[in-house]
Each structure stands twice: as C-alpha cells, then as structure tokens.
CSV table of N, CA and C and ligand atoms in Angstrom, one decimal:
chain,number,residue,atom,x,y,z
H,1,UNK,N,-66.2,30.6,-138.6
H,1,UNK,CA,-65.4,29.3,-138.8
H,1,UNK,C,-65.2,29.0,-140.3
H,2,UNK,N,-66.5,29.1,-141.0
H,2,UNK,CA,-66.6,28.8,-142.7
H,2,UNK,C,-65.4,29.8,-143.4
H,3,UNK,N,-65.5,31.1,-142.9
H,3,UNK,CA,-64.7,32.0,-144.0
H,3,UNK,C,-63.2,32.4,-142.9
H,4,UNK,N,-63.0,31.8,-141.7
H,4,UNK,CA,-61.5,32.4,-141.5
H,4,UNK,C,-60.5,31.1,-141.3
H,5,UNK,N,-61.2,29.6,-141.1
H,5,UNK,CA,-60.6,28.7,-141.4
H,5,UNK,C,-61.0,28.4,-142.6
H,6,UNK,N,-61.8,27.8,-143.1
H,6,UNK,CA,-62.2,26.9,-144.6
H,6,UNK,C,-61.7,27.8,-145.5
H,7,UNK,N,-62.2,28.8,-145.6
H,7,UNK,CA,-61.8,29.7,-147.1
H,7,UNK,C,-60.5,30.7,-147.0
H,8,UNK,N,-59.8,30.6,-145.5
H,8,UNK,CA,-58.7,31.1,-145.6
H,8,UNK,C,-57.8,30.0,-145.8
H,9,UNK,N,-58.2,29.0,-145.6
H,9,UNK,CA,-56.9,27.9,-145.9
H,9,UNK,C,-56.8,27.7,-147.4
H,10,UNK,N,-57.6,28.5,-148.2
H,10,UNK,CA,-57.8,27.7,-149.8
H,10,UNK,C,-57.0,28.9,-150.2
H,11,UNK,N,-56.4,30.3,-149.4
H,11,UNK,CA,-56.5,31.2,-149.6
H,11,UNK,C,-54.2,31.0,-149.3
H,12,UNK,N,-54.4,30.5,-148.9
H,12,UNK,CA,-53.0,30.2,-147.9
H,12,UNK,C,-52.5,29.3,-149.2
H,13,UNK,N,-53.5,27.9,-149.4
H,13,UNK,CA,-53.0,27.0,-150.1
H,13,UNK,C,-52.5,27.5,-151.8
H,14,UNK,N,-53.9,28.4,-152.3
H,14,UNK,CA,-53.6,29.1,-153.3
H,14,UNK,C,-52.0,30.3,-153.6
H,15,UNK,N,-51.9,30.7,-152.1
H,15,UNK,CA,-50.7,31.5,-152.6
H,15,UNK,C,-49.4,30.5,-152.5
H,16,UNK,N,-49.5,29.5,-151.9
H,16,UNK,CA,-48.1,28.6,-151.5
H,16,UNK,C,-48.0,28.1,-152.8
H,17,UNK,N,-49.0,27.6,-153.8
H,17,UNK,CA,-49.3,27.2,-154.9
H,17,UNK,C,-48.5,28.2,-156.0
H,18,UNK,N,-48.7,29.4,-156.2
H,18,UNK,CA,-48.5,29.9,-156.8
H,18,UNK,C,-46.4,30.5,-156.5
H,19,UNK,N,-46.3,30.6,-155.5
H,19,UNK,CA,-45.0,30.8,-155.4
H,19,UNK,C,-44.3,29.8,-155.3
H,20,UNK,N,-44.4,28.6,-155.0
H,20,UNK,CA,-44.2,27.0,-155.9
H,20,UNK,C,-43.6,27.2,-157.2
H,21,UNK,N,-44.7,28.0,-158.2
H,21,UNK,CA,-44.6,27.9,-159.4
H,21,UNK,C,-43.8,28.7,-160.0
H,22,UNK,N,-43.2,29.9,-159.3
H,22,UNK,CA,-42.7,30.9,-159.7
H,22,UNK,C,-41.5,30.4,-159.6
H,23,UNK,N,-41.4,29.5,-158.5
H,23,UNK,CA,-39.7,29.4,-158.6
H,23,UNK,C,-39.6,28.1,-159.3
H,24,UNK,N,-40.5,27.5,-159.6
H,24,UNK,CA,-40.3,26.6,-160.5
H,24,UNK,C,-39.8,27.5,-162.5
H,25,UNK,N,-40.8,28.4,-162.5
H,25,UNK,CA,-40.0,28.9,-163.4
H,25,UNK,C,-38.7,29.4,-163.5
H,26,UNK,N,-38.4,30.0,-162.0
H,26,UNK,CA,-37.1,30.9,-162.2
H,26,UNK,C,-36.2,29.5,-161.9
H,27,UNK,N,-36.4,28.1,-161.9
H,27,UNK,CA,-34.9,27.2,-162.3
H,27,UNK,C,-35.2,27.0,-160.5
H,28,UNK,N,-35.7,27.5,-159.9
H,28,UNK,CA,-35.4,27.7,-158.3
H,28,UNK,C,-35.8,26.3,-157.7
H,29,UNK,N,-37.2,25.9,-158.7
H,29,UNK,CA,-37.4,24.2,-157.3
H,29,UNK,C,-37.2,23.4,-159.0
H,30,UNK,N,-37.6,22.1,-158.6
H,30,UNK,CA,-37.5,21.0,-160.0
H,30,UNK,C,-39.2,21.2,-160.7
H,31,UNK,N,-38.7,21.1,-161.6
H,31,UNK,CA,-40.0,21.6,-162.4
H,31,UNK,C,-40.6,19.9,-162.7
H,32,UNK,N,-40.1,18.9,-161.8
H,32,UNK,CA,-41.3,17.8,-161.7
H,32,UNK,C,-42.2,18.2,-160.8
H,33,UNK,N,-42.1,19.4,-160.2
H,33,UNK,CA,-43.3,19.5,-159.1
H,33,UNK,C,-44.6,20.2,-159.6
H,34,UNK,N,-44.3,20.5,-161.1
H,34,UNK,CA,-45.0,21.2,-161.7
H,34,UNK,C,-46.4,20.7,-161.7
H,35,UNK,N,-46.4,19.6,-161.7
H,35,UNK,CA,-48.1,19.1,-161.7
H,35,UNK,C,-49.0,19.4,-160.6
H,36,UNK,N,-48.0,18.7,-159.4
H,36,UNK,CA,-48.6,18.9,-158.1
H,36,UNK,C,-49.0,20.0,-157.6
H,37,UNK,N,-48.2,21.5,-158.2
H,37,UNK,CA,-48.6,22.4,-157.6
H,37,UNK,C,-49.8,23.1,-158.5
H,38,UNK,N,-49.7,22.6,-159.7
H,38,UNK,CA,-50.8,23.2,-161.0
H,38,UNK,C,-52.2,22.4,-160.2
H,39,UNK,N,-51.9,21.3,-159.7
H,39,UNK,CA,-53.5,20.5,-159.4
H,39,UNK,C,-53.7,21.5,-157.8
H,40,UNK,N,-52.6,21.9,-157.1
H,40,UNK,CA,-52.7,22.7,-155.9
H,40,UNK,C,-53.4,24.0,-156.1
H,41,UNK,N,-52.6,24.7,-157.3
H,41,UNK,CA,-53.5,25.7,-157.1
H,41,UNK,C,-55.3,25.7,-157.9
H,42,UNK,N,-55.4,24.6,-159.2
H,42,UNK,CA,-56.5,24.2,-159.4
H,42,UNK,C,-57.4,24.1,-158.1
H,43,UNK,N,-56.9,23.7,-157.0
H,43,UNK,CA,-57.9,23.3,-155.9
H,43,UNK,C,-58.3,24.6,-154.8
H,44,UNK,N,-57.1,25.0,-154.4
H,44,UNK,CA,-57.4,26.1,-153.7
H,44,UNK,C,-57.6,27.3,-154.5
H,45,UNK,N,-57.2,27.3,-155.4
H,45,UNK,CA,-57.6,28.6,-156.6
H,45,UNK,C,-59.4,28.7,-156.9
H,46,UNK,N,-59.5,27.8,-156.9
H,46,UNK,CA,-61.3,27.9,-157.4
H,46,UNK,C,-61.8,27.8,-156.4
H,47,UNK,N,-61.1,27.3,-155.0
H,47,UNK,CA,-61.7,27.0,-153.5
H,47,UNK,C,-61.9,29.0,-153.2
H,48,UNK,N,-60.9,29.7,-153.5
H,48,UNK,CA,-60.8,30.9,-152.6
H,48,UNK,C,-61.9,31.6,-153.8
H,49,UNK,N,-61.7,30.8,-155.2
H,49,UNK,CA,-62.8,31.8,-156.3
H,49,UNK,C,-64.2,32.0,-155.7
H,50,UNK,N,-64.6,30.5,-156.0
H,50,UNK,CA,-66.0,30.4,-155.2
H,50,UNK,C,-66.4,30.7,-154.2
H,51,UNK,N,-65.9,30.6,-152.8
H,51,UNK,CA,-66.2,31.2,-151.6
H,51,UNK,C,-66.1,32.6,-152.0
H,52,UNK,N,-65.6,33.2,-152.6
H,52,UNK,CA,-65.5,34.4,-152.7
H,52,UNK,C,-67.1,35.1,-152.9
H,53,UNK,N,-67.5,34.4,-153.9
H,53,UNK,CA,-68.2,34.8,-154.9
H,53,UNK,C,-70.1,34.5,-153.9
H,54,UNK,N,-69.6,33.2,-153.7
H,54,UNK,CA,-70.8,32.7,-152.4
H,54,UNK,C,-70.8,33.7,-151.3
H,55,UNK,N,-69.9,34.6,-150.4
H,55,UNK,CA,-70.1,35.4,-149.3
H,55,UNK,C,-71.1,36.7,-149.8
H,56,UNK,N,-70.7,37.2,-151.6
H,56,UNK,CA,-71.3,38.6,-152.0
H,56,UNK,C,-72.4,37.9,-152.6
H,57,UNK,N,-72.8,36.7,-152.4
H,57,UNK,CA,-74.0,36.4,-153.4
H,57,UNK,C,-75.3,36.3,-152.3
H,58,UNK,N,-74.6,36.5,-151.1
H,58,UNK,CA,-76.2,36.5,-150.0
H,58,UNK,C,-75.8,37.8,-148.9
H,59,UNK,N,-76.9,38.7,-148.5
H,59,UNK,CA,-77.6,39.1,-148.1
H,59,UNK,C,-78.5,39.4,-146.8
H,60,UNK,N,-78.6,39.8,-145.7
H,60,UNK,CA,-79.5,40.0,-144.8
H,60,UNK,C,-81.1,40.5,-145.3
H,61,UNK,N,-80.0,41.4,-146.0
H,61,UNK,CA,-81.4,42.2,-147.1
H,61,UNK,C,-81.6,42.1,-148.6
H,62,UNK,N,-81.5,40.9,-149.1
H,62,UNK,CA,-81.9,40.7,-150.8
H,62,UNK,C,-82.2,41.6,-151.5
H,63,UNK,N,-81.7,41.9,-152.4
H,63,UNK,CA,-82.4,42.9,-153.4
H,63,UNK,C,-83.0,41.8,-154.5
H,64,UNK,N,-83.6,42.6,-155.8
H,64,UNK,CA,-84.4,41.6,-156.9
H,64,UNK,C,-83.5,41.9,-158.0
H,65,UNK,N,-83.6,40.6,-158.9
H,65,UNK,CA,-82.8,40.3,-160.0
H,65,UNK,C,-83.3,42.0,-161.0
H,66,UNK,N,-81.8,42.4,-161.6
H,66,UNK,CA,-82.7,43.0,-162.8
H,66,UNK,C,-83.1,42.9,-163.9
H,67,UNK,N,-84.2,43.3,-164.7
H,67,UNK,CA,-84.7,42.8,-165.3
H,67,UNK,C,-84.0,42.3,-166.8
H,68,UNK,N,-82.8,42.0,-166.7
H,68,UNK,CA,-82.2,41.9,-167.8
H,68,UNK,C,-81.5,40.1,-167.4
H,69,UNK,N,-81.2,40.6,-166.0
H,69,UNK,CA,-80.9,38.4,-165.5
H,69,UNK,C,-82.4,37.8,-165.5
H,70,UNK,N,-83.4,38.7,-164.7
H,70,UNK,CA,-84.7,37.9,-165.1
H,70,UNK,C,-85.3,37.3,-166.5
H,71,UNK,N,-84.5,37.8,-167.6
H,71,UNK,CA,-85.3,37.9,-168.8
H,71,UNK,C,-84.4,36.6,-169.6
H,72,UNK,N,-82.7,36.8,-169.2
H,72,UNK,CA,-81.8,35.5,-169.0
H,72,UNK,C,-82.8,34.4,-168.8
H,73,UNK,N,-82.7,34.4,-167.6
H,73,UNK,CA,-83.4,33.1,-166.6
H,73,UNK,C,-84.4,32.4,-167.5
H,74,UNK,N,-85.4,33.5,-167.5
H,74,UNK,CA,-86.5,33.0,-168.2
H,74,UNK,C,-86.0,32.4,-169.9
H,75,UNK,N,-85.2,33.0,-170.1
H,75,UNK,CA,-84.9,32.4,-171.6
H,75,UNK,C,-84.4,31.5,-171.7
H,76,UNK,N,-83.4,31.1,-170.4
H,76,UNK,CA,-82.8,29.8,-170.3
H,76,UNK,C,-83.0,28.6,-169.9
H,77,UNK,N,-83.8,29.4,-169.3
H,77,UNK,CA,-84.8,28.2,-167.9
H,77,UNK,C,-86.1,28.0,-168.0
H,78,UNK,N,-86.5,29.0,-169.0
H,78,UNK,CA,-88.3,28.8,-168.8
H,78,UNK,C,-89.1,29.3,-167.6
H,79,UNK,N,-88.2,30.1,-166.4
H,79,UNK,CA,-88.9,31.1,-165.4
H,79,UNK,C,-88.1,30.6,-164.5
H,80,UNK,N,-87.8,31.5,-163.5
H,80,UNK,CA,-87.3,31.6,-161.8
H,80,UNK,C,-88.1,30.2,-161.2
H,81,UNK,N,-89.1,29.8,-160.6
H,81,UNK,CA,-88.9,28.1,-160.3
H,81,UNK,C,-88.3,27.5,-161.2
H,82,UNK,N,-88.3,27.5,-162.5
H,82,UNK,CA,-87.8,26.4,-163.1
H,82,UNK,C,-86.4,26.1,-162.7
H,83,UNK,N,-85.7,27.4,-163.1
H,83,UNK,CA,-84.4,27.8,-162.3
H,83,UNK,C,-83.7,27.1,-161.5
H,84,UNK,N,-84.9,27.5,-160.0
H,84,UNK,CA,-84.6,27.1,-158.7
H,84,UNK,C,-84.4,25.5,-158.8
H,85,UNK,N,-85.4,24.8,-159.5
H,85,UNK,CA,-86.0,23.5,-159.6
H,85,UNK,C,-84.6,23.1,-159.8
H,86,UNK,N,-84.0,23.5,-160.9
H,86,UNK,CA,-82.8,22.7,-161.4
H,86,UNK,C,-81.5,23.2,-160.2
H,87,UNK,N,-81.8,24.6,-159.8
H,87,UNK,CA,-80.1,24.5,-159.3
H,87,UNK,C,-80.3,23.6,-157.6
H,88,UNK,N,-81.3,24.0,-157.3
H,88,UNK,CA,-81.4,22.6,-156.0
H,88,UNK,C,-81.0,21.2,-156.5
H,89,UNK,N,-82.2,20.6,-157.4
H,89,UNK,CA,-81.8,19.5,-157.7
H,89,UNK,C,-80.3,19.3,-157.8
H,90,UNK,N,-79.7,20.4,-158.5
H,90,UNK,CA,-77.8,20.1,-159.2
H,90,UNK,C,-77.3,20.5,-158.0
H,91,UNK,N,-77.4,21.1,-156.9
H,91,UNK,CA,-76.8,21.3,-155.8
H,91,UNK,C,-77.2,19.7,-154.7
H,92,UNK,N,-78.4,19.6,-154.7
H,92,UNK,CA,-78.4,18.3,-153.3
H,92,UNK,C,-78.3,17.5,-153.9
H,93,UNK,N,-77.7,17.2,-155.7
H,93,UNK,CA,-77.0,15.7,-155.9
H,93,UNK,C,-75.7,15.7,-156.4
H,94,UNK,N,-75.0,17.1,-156.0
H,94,UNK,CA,-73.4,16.7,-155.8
H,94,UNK,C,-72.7,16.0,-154.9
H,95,UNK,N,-72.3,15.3,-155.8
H,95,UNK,CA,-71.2,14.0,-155.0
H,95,UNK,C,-70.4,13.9,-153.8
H,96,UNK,N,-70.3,13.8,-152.9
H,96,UNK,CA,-69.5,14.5,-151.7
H,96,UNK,C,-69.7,15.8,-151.7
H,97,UNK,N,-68.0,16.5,-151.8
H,97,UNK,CA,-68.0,18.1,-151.7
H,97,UNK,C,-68.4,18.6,-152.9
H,98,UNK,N,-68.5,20.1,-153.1
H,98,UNK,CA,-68.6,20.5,-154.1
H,98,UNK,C,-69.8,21.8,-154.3
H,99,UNK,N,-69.9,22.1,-155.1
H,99,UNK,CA,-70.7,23.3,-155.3
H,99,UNK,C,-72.2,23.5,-156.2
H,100,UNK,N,-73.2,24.0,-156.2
H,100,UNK,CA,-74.2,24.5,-157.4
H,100,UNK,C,-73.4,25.8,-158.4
H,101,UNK,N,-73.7,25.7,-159.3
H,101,UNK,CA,-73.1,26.8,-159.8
H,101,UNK,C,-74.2,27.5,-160.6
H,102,UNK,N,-74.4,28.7,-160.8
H,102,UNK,CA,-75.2,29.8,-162.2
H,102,UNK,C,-74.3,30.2,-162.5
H,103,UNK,N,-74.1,30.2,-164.2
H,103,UNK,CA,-72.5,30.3,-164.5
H,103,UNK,C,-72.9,31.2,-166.2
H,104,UNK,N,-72.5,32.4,-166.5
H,104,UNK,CA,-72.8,32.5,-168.1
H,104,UNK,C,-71.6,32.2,-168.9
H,105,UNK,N,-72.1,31.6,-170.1
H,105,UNK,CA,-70.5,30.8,-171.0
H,105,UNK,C,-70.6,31.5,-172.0
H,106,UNK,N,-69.5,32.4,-172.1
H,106,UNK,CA,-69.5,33.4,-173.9
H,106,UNK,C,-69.5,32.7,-174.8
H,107,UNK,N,-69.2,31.4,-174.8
H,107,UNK,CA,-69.8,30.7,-176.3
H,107,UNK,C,-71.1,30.5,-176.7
H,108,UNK,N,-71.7,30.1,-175.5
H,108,UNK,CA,-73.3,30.0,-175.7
H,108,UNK,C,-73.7,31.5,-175.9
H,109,UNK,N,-73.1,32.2,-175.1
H,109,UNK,CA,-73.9,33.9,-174.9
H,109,UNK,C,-75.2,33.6,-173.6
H,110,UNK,N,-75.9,32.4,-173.1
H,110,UNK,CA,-76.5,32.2,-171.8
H,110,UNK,C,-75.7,31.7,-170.5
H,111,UNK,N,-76.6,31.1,-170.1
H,111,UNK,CA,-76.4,30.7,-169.0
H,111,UNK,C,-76.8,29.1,-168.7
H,112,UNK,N,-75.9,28.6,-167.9
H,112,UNK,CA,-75.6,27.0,-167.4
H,112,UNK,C,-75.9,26.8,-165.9
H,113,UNK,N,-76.1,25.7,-165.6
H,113,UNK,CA,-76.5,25.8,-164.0
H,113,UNK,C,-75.3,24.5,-164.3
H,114,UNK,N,-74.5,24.2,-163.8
H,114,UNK,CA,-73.5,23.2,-163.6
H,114,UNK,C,-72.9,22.7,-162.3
H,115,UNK,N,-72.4,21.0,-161.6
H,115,UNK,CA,-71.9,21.1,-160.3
H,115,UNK,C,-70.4,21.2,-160.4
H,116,UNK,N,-70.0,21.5,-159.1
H,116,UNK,CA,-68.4,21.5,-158.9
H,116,UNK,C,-67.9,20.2,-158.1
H,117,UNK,N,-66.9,19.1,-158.1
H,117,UNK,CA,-67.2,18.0,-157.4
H,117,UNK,C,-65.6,18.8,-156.9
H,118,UNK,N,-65.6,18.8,-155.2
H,118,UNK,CA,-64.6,19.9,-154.8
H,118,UNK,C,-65.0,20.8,-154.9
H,119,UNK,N,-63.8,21.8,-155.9
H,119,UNK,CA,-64.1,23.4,-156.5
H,119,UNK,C,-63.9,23.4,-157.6
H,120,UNK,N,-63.2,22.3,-158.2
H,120,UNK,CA,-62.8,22.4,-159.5
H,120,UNK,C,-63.0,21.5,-160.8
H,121,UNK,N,-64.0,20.2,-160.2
H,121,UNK,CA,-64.1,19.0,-161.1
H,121,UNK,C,-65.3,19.0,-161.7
H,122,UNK,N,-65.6,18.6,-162.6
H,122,UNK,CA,-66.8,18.5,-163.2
H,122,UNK,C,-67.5,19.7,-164.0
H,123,UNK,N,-66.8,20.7,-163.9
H,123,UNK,CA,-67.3,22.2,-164.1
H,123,UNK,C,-67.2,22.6,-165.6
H,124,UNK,N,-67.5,23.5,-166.4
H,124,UNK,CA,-67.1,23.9,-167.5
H,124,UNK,C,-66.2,24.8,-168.1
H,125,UNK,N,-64.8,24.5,-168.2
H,125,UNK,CA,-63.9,25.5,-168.9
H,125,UNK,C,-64.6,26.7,-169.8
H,126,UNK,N,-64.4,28.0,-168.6
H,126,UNK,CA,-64.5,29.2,-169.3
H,126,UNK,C,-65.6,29.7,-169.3
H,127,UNK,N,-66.7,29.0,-167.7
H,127,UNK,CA,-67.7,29.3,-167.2
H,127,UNK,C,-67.6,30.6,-166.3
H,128,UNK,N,-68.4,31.6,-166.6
H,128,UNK,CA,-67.8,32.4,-165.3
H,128,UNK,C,-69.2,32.5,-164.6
H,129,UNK,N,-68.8,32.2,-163.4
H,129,UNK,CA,-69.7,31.8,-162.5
H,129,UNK,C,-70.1,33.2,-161.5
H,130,UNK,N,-71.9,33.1,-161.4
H,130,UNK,CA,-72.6,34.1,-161.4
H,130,UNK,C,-73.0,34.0,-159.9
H,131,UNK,N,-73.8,32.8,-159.6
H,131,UNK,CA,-74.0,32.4,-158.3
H,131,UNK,C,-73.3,30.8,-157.6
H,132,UNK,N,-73.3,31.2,-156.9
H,132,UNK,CA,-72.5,30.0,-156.2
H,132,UNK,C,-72.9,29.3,-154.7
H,133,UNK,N,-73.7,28.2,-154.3
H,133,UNK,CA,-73.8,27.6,-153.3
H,133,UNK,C,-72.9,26.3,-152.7
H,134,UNK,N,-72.1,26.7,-151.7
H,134,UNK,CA,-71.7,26.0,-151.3
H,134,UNK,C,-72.2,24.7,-150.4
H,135,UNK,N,-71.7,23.6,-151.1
H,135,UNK,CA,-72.6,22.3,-150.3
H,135,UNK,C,-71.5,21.4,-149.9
H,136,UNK,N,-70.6,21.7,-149.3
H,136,UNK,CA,-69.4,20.9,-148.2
H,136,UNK,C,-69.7,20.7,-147.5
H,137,UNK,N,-69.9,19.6,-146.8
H,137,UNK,CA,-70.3,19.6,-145.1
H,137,UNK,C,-70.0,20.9,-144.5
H,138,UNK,N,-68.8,21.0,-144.5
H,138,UNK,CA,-69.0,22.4,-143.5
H,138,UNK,C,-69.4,23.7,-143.7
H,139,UNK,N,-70.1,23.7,-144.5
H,139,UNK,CA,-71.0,24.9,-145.1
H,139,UNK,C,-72.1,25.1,-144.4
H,140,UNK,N,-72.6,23.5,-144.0
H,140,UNK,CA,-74.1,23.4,-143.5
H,140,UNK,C,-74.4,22.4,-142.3
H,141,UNK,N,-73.2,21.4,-141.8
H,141,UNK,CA,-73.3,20.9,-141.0
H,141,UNK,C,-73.6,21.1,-139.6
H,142,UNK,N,-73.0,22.3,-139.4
H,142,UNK,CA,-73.3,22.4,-137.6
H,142,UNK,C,-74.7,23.0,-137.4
H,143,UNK,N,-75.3,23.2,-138.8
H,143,UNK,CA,-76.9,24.1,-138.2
H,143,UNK,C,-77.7,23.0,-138.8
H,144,UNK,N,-77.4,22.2,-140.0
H,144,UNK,CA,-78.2,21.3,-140.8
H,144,UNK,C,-77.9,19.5,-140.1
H,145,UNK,N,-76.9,19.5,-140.6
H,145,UNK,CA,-76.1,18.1,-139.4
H,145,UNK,C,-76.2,17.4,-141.3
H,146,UNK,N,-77.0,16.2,-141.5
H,146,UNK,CA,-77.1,15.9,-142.7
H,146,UNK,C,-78.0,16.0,-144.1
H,147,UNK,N,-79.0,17.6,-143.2
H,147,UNK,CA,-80.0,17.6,-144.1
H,147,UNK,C,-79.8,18.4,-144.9
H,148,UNK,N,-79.0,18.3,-146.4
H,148,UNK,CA,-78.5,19.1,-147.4
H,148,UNK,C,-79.6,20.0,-147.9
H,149,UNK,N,-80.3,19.7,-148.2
H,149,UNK,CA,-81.5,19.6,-148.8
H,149,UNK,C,-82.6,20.8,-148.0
H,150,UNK,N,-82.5,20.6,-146.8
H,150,UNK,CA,-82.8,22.3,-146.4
H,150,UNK,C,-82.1,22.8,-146.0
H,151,UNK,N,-81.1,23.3,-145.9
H,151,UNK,CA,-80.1,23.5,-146.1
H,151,UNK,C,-80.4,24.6,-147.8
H,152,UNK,N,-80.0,23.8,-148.7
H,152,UNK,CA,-80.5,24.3,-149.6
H,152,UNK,C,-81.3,25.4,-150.1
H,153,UNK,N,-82.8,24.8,-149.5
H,153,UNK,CA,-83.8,25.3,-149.3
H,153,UNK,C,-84.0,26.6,-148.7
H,154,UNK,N,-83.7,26.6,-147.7
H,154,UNK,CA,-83.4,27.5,-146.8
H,154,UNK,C,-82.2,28.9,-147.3
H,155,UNK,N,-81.4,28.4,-148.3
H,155,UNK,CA,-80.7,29.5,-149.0
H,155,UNK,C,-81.2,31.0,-149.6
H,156,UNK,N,-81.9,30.2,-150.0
H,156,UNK,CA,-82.9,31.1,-151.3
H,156,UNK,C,-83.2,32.1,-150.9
H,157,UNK,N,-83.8,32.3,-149.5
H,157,UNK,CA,-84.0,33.6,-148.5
H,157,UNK,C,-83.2,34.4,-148.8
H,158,UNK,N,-82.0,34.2,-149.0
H,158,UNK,CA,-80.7,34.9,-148.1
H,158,UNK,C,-79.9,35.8,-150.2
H,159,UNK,N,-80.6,34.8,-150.6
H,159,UNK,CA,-79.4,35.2,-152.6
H,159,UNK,C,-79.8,36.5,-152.6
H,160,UNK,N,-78.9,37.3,-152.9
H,160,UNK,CA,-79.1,38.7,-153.0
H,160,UNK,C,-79.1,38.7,-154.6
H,161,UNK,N,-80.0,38.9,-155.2
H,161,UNK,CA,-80.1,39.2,-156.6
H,161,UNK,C,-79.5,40.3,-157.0
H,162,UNK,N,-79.4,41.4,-156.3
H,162,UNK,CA,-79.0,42.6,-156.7
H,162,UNK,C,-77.4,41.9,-156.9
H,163,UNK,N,-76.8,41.2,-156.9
H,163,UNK,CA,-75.0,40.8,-156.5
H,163,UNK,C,-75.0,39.9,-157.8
H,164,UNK,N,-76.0,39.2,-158.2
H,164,UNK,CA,-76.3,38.3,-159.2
H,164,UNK,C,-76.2,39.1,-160.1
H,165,UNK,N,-77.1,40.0,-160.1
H,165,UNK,CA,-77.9,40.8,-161.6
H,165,UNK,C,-76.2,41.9,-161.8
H,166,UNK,N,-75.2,42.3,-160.8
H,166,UNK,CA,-74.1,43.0,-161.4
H,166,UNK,C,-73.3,42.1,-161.9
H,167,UNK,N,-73.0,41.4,-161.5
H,167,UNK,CA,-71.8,40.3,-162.0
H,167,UNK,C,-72.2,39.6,-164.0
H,168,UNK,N,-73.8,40.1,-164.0
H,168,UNK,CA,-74.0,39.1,-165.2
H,168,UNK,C,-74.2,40.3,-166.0
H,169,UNK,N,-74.3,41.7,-165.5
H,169,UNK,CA,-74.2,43.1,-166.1
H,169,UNK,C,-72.3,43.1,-166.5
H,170,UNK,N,-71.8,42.7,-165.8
H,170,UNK,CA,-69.9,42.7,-165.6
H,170,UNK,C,-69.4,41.7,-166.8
H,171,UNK,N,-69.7,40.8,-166.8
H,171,UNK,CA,-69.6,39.5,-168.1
H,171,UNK,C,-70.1,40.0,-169.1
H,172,UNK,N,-71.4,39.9,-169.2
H,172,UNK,CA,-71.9,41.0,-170.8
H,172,UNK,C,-71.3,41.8,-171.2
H,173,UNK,N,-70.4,42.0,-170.7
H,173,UNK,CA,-69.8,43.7,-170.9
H,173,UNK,C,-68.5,43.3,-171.3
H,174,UNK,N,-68.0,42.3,-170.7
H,174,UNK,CA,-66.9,41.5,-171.2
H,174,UNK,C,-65.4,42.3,-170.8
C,201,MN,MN1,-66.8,26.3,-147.9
C-alpha cells in the first residue's frame, strides 16, 4: 500500500510536474504556472527522493555501519545512542507529516540529523540525506494506529547499516 500508492503518487506527481515545466519553457503553457509547478515538483520530488532512500535504508537482515560512518557518528554525536537519542526525539516531534533525516552537508564536511515537515520544509539546502524515516501516518498507522513513538522505536531493528555506511562512502567521494 505504502510504496505502490503513497510513493507512486509522488512519483506520478513529480513527472506531471516536471513536463509542466518543460512546456512552460518551450512557450507551450503560461509561464504564471511556474510557481505552482516548481512548489509541485518540490513536493513530490523529495516525496519520491525520500521514500526512495527509506525502502534501501531497511533490511530483513541488517548489516553494521562501517567503521568510517561509526567514527562520523561518534564525532558528531558523541556515540550511536546518542545518535539514536536525537534522531527519535527529531523524528516523534515532527509536526504532522514529515520525515527524520541523517543527512551529510559538504559545508560542514559532517553530519546533521534534521526534520522534514512534508518532504520538503524545514530541511537544509544541500543536505544529502543518508538515512531517512518516514513518519506520515501512513507509514505507521495501520500497524501502530497513533503510537509514533514505537513505531519509531521498533525501526531501528530493521536500518540496514550496511545501505547507510555506502551512501556516506558515495558523498565523501563526491
Ligand atoms: Mn510515505
């Protein structure tokens, strides 16, 4: 249900979005629509980013961070609970919809734990985002109902580190 309605509609929305825009450049629609579709594909653009990124970030069978995201972590965070401590807390007090994020920012050269209010608000221009939990209602509602929070909890099982520790190998590398 999560990934062939929810994340294929962001997926739908993001292409309608973008060929909007195309013919807004080619003279084809009125280029007053230009906002509407720039805030369209803002939404379903980071909607289809993140689910993306949330399906290869968990696991049946986890692997362990390597030791070069563990050494991150710990530099950033002060150790793996600390970590956790924060990206729960930043995940069960996003606003409505929206996301937890592990994100590394080339300006800093670390790493940020930041929320998404949606997929796209609140976030940090030019974050590129490492792990991602999704906290929508319908991410967790038909097994959790309104208990975010384990929900949450209950994630951590599932994060494949090994998916974490390539992607922050993939960004370093630039
Ligand atoms: Mn979702």
């Amino acid at each position: 249900l999560h990934h062939d309605m929810h994340h294929a509609a962001y997926v739908k929305g993001a292409n309608a979005a973008l060929k909007a825009l195309k013919e807004i450049a080619a003279g084809q629609r009125d280029a007053g629509e230009v906002k509407h579709y720039e805030r369209e594909l803002g939404f379903h653009g980071s909607g289809h980013a993140l689910h993306t990124i949330f399906w290869r970030n968990m696991s049946p069978e986890p692997g362990p961070p390597s030791p070069e995201l563990k050494a991150a972590i710990e530099r950033d965070f002060g150790g793996m609970e600390a970590f956790k401590t924060l990206f729960s807390a930043s995940s069960n007090a996003v606003e409505g919809s929206g996301w937890g994020i592990l994100g590394y920012h080339p300006l800093t050269g670390g790493l940020l734990v930041v929320q998404a209010e949606k997929h796209q608000d609140l976030t940090v221009q030019g974050l590129a985002p490492l792990l991602a939990l999704d906290v929508w209602e319908h991410a967790y509602y038909l097994k959790y109902q309104n208990r975010r929070a384990d929900y949450v909890k209950a994630w951590w099982n599932v994060v494949d580190w090994a998916d974490v520790s390539r992607r922050y190998a993939a960004v370093l590398k630039g």
